Tab-separated table of C-alpha atoms and ligand atoms in Angstrom:
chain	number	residue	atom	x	y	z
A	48	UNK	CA	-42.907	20.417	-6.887
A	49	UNK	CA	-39.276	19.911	-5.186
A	50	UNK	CA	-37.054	22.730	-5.681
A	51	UNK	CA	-33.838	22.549	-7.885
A	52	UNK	CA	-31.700	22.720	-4.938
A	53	UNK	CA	-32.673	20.304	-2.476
A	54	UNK	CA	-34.546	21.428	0.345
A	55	UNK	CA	-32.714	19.441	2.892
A	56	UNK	CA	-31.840	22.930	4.598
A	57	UNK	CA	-34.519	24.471	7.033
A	58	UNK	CA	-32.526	27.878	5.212
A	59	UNK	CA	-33.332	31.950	6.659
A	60	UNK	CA	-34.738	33.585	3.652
A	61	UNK	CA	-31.120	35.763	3.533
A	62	UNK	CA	-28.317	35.643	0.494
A	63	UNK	CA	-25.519	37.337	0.718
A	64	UNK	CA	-23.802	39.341	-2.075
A	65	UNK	CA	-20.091	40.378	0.014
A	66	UNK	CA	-18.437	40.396	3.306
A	67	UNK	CA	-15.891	41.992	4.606
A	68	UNK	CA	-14.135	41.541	8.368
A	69	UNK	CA	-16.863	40.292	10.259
A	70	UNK	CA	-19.676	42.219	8.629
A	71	UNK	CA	-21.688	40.570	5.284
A	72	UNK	CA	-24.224	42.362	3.187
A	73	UNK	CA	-27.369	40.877	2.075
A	74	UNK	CA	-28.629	40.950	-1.200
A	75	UNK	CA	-31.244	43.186	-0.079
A	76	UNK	CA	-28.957	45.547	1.189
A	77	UNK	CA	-28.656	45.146	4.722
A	78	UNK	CA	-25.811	44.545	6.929
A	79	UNK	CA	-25.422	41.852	9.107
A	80	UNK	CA	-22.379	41.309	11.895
A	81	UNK	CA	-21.701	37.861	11.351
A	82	UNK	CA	-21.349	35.985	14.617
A	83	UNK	CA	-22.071	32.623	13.333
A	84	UNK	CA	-18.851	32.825	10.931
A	85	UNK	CA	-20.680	29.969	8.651
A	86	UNK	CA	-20.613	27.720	11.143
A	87	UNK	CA	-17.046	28.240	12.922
A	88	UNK	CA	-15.695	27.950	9.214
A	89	UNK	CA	-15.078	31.504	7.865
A	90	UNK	CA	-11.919	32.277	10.390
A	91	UNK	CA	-10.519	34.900	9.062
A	92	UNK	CA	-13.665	36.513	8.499
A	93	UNK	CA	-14.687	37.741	4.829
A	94	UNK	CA	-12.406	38.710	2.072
A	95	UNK	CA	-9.565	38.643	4.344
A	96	UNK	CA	-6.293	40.174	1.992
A	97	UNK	CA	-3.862	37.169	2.747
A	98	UNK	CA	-6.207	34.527	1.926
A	99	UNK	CA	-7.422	36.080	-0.872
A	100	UNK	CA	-4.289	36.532	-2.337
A	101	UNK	CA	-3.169	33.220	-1.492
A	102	UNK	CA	-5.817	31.194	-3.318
A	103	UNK	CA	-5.964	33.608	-6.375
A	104	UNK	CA	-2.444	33.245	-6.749
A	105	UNK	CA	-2.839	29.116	-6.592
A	106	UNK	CA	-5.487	29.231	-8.646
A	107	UNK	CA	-3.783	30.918	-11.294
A	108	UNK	CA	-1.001	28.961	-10.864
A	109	UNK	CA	-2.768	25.227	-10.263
A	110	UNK	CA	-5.471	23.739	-8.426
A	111	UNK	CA	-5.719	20.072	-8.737
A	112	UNK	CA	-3.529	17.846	-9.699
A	113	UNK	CA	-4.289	14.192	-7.100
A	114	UNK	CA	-1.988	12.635	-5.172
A	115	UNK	CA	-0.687	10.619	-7.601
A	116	UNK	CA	2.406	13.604	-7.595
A	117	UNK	CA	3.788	14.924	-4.612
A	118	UNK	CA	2.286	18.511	-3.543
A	119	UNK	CA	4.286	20.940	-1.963
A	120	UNK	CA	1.725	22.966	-0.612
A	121	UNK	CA	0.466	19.998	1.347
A	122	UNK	CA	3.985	19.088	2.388
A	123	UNK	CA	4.682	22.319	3.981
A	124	UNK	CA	1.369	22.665	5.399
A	125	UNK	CA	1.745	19.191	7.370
A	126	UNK	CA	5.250	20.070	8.135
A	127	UNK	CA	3.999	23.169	9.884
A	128	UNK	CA	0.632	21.695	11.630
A	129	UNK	CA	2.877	18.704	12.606
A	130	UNK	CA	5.819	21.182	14.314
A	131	UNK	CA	2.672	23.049	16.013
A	132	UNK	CA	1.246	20.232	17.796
A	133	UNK	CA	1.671	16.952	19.572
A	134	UNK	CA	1.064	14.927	15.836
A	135	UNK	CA	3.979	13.690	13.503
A	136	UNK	CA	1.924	12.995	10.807
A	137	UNK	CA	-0.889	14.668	8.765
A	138	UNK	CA	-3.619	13.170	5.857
A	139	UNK	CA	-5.820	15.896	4.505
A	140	UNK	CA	-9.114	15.444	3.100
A	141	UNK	CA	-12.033	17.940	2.600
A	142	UNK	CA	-14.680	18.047	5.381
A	143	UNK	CA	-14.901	17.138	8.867
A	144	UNK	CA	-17.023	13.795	8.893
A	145	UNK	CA	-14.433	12.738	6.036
A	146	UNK	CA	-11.249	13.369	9.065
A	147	UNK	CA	-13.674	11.282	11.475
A	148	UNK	CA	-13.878	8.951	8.710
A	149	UNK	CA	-10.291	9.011	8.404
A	150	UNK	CA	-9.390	8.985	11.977
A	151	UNK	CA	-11.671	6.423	12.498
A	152	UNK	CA	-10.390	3.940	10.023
A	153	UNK	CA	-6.590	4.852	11.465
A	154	UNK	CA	-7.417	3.848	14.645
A	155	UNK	CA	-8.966	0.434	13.850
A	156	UNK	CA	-6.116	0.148	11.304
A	157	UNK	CA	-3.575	0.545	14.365
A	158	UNK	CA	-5.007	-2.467	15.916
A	159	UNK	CA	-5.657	-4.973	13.623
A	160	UNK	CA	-1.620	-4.033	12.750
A	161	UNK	CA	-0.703	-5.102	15.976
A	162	UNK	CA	-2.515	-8.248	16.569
A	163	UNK	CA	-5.303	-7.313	18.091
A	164	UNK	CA	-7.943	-7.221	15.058
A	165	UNK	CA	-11.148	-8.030	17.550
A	166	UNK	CA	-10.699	-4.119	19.306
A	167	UNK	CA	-12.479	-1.852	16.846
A	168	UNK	CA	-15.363	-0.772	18.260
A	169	UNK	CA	-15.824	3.256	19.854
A	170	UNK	CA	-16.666	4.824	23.080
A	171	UNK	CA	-18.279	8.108	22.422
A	172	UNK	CA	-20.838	10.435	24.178
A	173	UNK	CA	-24.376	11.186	24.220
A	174	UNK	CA	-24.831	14.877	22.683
A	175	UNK	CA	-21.888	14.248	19.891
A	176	UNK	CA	-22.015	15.007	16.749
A	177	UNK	CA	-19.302	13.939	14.125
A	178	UNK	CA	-20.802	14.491	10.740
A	179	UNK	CA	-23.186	13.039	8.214
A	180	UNK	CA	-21.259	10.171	6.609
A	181	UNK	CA	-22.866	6.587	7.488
A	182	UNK	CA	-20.015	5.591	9.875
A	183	UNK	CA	-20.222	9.497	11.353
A	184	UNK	CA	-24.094	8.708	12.154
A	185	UNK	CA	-23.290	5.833	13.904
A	186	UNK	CA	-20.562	7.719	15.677
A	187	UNK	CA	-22.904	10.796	16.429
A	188	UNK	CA	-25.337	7.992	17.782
A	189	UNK	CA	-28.528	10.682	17.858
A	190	UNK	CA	-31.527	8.588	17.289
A	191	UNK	CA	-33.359	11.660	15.315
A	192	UNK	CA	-30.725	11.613	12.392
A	193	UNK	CA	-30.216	7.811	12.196
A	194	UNK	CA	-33.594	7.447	11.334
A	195	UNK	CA	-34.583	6.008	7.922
A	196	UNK	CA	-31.236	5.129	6.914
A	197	UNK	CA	-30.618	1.690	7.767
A	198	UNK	CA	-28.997	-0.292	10.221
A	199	UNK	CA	-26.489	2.420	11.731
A	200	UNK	CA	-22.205	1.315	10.921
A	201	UNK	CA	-21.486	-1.489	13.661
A	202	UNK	CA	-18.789	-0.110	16.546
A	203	UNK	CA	-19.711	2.790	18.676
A	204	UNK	CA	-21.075	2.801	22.183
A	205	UNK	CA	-22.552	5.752	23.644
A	206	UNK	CA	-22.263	7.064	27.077
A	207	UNK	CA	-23.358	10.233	29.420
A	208	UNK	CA	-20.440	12.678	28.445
A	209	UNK	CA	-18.504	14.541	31.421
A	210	UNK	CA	-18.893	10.315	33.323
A	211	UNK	CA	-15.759	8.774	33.786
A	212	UNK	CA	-17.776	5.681	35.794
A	213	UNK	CA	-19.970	5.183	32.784
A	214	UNK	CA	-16.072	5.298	30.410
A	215	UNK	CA	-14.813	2.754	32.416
A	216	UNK	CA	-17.701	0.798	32.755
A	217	UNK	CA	-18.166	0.939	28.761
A	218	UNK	CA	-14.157	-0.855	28.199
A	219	UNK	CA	-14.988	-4.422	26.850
A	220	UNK	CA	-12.707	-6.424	25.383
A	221	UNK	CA	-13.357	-5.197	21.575
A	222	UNK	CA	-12.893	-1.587	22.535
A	223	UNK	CA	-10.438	-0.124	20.668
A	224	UNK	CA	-10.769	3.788	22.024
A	225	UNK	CA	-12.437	6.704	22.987
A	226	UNK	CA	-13.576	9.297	20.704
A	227	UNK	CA	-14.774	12.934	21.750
A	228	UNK	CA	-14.840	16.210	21.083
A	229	UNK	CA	-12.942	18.498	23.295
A	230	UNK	CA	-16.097	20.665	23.980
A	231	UNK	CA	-19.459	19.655	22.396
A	232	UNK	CA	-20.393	22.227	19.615
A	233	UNK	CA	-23.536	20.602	17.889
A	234	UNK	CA	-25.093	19.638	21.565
A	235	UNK	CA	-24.744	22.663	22.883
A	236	UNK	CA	-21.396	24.182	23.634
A	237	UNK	CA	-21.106	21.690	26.408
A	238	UNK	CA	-17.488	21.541	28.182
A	239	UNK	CA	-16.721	19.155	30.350
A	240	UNK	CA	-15.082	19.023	33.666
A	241	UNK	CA	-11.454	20.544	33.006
A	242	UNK	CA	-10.071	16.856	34.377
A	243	UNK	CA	-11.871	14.970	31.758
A	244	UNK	CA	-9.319	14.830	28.998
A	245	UNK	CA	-6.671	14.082	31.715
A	246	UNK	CA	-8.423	10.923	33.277
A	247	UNK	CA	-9.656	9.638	29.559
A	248	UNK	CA	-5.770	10.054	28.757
A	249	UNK	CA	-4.925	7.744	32.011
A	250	UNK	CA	-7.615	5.284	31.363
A	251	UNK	CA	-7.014	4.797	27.805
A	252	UNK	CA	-3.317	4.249	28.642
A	253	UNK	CA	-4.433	1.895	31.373
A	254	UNK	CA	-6.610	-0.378	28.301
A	255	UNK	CA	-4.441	0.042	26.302
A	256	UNK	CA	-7.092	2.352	24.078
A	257	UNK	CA	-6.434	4.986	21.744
A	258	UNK	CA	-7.544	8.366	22.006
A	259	UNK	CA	-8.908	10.561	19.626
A	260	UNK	CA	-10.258	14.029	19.501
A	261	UNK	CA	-12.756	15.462	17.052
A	262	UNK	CA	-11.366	18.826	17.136
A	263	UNK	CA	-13.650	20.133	13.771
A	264	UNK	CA	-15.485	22.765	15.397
A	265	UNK	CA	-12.777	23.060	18.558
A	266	UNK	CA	-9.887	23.102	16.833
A	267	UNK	CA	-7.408	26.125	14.592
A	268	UNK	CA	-7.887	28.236	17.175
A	269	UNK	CA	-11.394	28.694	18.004
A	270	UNK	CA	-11.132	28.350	22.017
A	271	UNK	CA	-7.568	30.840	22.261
A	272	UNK	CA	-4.733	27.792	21.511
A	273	UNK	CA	-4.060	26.032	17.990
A	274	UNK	CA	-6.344	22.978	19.408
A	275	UNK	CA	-8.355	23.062	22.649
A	276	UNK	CA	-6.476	19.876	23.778
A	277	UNK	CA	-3.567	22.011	24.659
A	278	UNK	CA	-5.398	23.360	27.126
A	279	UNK	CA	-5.339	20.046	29.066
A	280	UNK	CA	-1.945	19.125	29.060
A	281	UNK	CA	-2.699	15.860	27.345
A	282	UNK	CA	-1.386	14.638	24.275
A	283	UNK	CA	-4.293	12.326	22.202
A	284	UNK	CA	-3.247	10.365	20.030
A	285	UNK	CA	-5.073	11.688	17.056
A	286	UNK	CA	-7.162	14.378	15.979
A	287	UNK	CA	-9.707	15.542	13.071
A	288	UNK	CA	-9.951	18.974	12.121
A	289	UNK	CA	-12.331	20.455	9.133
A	290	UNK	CA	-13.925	23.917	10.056
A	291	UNK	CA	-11.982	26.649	10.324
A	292	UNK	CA	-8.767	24.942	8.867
A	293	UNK	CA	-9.402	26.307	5.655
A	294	UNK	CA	-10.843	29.607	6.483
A	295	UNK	CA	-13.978	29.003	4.179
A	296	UNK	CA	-12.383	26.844	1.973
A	297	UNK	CA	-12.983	23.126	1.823
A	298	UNK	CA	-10.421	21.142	3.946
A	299	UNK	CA	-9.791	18.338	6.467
A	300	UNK	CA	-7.275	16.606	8.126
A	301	UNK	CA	-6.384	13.948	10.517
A	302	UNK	CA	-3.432	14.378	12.741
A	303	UNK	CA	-1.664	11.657	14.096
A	304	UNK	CA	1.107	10.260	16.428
A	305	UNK	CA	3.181	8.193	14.365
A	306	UNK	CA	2.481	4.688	16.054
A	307	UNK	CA	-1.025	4.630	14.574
A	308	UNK	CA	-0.494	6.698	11.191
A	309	UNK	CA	2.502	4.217	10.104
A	310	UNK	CA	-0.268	1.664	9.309
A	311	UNK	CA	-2.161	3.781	6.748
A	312	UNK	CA	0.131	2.736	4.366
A	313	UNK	CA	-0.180	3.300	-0.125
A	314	UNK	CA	-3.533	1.543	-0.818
A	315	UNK	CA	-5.214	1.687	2.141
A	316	UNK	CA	-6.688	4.686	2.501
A	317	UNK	CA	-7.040	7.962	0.249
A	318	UNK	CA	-9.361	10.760	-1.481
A	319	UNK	CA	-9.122	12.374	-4.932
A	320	UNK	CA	-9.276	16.090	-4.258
A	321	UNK	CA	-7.794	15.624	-0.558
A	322	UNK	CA	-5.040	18.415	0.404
A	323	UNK	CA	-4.939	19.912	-3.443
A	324	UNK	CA	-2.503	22.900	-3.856
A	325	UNK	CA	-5.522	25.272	-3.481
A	326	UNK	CA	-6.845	23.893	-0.083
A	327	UNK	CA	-3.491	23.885	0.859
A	328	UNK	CA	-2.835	27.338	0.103
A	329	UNK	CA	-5.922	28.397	1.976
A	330	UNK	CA	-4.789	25.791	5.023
A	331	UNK	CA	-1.258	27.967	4.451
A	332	UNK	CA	-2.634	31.511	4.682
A	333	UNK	CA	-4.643	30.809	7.336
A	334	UNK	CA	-2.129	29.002	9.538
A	335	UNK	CA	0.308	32.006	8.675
A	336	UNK	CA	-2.233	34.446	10.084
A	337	UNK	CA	-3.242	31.806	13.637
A	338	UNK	CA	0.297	31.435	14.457
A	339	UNK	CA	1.555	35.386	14.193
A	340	UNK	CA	2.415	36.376	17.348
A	341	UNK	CA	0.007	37.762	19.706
A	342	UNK	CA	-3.018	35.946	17.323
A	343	UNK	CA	-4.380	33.581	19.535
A	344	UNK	CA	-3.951	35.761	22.881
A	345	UNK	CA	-6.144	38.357	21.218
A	346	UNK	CA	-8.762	35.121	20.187
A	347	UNK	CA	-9.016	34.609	24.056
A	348	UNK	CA	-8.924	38.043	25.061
A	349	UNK	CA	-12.225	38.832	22.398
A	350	UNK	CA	-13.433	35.598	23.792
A	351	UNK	CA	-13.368	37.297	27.424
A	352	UNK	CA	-14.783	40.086	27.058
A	353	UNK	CA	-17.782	38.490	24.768
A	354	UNK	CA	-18.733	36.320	27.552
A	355	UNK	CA	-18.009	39.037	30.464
A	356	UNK	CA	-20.896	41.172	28.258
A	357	UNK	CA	-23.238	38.146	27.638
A	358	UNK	CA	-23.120	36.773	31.702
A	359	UNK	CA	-24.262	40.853	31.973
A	360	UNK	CA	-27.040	40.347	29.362
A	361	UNK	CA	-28.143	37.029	31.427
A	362	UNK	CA	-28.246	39.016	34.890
A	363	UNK	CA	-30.541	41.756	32.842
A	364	UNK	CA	-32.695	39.321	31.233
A	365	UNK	CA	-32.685	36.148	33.112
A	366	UNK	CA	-36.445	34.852	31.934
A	367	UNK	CA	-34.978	34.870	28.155
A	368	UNK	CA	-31.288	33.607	29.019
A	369	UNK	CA	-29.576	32.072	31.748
A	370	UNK	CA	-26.178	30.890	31.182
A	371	UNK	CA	-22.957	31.626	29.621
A	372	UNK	CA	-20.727	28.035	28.196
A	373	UNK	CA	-17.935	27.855	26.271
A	374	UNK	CA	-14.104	28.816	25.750
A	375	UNK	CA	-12.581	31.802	23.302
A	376	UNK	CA	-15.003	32.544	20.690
A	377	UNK	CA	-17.077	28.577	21.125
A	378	UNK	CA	-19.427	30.411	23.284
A	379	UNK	CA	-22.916	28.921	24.214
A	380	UNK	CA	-25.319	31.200	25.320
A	381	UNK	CA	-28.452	28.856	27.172
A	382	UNK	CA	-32.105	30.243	26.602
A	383	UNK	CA	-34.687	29.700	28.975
A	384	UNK	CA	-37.192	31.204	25.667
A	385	UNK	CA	-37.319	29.232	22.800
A	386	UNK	CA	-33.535	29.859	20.925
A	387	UNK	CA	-35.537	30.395	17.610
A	388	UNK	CA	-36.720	33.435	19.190
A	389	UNK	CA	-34.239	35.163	20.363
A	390	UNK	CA	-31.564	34.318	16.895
A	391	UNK	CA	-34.589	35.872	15.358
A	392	UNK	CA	-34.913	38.526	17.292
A	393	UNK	CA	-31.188	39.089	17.112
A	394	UNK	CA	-30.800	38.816	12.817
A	395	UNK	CA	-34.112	41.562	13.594
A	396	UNK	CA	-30.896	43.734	15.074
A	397	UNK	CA	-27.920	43.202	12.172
A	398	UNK	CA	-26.669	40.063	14.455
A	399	UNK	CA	-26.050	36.542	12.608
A	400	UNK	CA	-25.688	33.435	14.910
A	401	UNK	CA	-26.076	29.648	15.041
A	402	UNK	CA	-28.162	27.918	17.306
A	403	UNK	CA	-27.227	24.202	18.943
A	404	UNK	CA	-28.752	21.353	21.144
A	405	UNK	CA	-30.066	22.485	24.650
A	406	UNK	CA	-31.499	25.666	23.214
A	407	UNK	CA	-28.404	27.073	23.007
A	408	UNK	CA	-27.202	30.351	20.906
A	409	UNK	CA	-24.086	29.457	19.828
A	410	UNK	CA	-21.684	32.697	19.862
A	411	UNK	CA	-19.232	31.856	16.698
A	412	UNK	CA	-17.432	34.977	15.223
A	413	UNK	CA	-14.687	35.250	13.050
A	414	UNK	CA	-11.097	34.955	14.341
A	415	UNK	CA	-10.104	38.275	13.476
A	416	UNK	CA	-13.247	40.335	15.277
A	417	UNK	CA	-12.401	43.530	17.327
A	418	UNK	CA	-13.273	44.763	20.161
A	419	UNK	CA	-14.964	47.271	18.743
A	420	UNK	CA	-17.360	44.588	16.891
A	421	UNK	CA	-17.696	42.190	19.923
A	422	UNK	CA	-19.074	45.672	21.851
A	423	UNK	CA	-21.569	46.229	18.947
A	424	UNK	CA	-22.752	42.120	19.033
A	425	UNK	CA	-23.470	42.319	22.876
A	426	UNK	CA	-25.804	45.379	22.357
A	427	UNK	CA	-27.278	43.597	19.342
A	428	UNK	CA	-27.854	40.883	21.590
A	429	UNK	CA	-28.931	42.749	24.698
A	430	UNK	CA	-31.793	44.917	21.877
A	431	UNK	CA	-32.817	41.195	20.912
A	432	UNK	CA	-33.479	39.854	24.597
A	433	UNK	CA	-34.974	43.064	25.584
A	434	UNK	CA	-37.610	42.274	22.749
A	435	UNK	CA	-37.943	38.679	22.951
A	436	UNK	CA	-38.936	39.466	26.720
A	437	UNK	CA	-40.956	42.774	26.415
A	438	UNK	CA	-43.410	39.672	23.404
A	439	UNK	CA	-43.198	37.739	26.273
A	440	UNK	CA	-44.670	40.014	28.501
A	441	UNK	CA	-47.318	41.143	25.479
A	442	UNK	CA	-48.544	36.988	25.365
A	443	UNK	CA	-49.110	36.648	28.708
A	444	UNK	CA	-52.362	38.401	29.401
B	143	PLP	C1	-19.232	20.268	11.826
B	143	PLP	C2	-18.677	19.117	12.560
B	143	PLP	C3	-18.442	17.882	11.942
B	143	PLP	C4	-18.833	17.609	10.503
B	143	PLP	O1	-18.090	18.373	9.609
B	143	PLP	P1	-18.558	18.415	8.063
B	143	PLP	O2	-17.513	19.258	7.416
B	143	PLP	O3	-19.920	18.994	8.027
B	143	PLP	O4	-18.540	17.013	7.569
B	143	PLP	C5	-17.853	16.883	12.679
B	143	PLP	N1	-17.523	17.067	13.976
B	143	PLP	C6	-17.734	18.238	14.608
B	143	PLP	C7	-17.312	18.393	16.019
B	143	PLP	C8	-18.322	19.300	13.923
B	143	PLP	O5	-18.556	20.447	14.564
């Protein structure tokens, strides 16, 4: 018989009871160092004081209330994310395939507003993902979770990511722009060329095309700056962020220049809990803590030293793992053994991670981990290699 919850979840047979920092404790007792951070979500680790505070505070105060009334908490929040980044306006919703949704439909929006209604289909990459929604499959384009639900949402053409031959060669005359994410998370921590975002941003200009940036997994800090765009020196022209936003809480948003969010006008677009005075309290307390001075240099300085120690783990084990990806704490660490083996071996050691396309290990910690912690992760790691290769050995007679 199915079980109550449904199984669509290939789940670890773990619950957890607390957390604290970067650390969690099992129901069972144990303690795990959580390096998977619920999936780039939990930013500011477990029971973090200022979060805490923040959304017990709201939620004594109130939590919903729609956005049929104006919300101050959402105000200030998009006042603050907007004077952070290139965007002038925000809409907040509650995961990331709903911002893709949203940035989606803003883009097409854009064109049709300005005569030029036939543009409104996608390029986007092979090895993307962008969420679960209908349109979001179609945007993700992987074959394996298409199947079985229909024809896929109309729009989106797929090309080799890191190929600006195959981008141009994609532009047709219904294209209406180019949607990526900064660094590939699902497919494997995969970063392109550091001149990628920079031509995309010339070619789009040159078409005419609109640029957006699925920054979900990328984005409130995760690679050392607010967004990884900023890294390139480019502005997009619109970005979704979900994740980490809400430090464990349940919020999205779309960010956007002001010549495509002016068409989003009342009636077209919207969500019933979207950017409630408790997400934005969360979205609040978490932005207060990202943009304290010094925050995000110590993100990239963890992020250093994490992948220094892992490139020393590949050199020591190189028939389990073989290459170091990433930027900040998005780190990708490529397995030549099977990546079930060695995220097993590592939980085996205290050490929680998440694994991604390519047989990757994806490297994910809270925000707010120490030095201290990243020291005791690598020899976590470097215990779980030197088992998953010493079984190795054992099978091979
Ligand atoms: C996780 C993720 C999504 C989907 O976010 P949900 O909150 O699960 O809908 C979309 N894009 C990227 C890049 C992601 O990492």
């Amino acid at each position: 018989m199915i079980s109550a919850l449904l199984p669509n979840y290939a789940r670890a047979d773990l619950a957890f009871e607390r957390g604290e920092g970067a650390w969690l404790w099992s129901t069972d007792g144990r303690r795990f160092l959580d390096f998977g951070a619920g999936i780039a979500t939990s930013s500011l680790g477990h029971n973090h004081p200022h979060l805490v505070k923040a959304i017990t505070e709201q939620a004594a105060k109130v939590m919903h209330v729609s956005n049929l009334y104006r919300i101050p908490q959402a105000e200030r929040l998009a006042a603050r994310l907007v004077e952070a980044t290139f965007a002038d306006s925000v809409f907040f919703c509650n995961s990331g395939a709903e911002a893709n949704e949203g940035m989606v439909k803003m883009m097409r929006r854009a064109m049709a507003q300005t005569g030029k209604p036939e543009r409104y289909r996608f390029i986007c990459f092979e090895g993307a993902f962008h969420g679960r929604t209908l349109g979001m499959l179609a945007a993700t384009g992987n074959a394996k979770y298409l199947e079985g639900f229909g024809p896929p949402v109309e729009g989106f053409d797929h090309v080799p990511f890191d190929n600006m031959n195959a981008v141009r060669a994609a532009i047709g005359p219904n294209t209406a722009g180019i949607i990526l994410e900064p660094i590939q998370g699902e497919g494997g921590v995969r970063a392109p060329d550091a001149r990628f975002l920079q031509d995309l941003r010339k070619t789009c200009d040159e078409f005419g095309l609109l640029l957006g940036l699925d920054e979900v997994q990328t984005g409130m800090g995760r690679t050392g700056k607010l967004f990884a765009y900023m890294w390139s020196g480019i502005e997009p022209d619109v970005i979704s962020s979900a994740k980490g936003i809400g430090g464990g809480f349940p919020l999205g948003a779309v960010l956007a220049k002001e010549h495509i969010a002016k068409y989003l006008i009342p009636g077209t677009h919207g969500t019933t809990y979207g950017g409630n005075p408790l997400a934005c309290a969360a979205g609040n307390a978490v932005l207060d803590v990202l943009l304290t001075e010094g925050f995000l240099d110590e993100v990239e300085r963890m992020g250093r030293l994490l992948q220094t120690g892992l490139r020393e783990i590949v050199g020591e084990y190189p028939g389990v793992v073989d290459e170091v990806r990433g930027q900040g704490l998005l780190i990708g660490l490529h397995c030549v053994a099977p990546v079930g083996e060695v995220q097993a071996a590592a939980i085996a050691e205290g050490l929680l991670t998440v694994t991604a396309g390519e047989n990757t290990l994806r490297i994910i910690p809270p925000l707010i981990v120490r030095e201290s912690e990243c020291e005791q992760g690598l020899a976590m790691l470097r215990r779980a290699c030197a088992q998953v290769a010493q079984s190795a050995k054992v099978a091979v007679p």
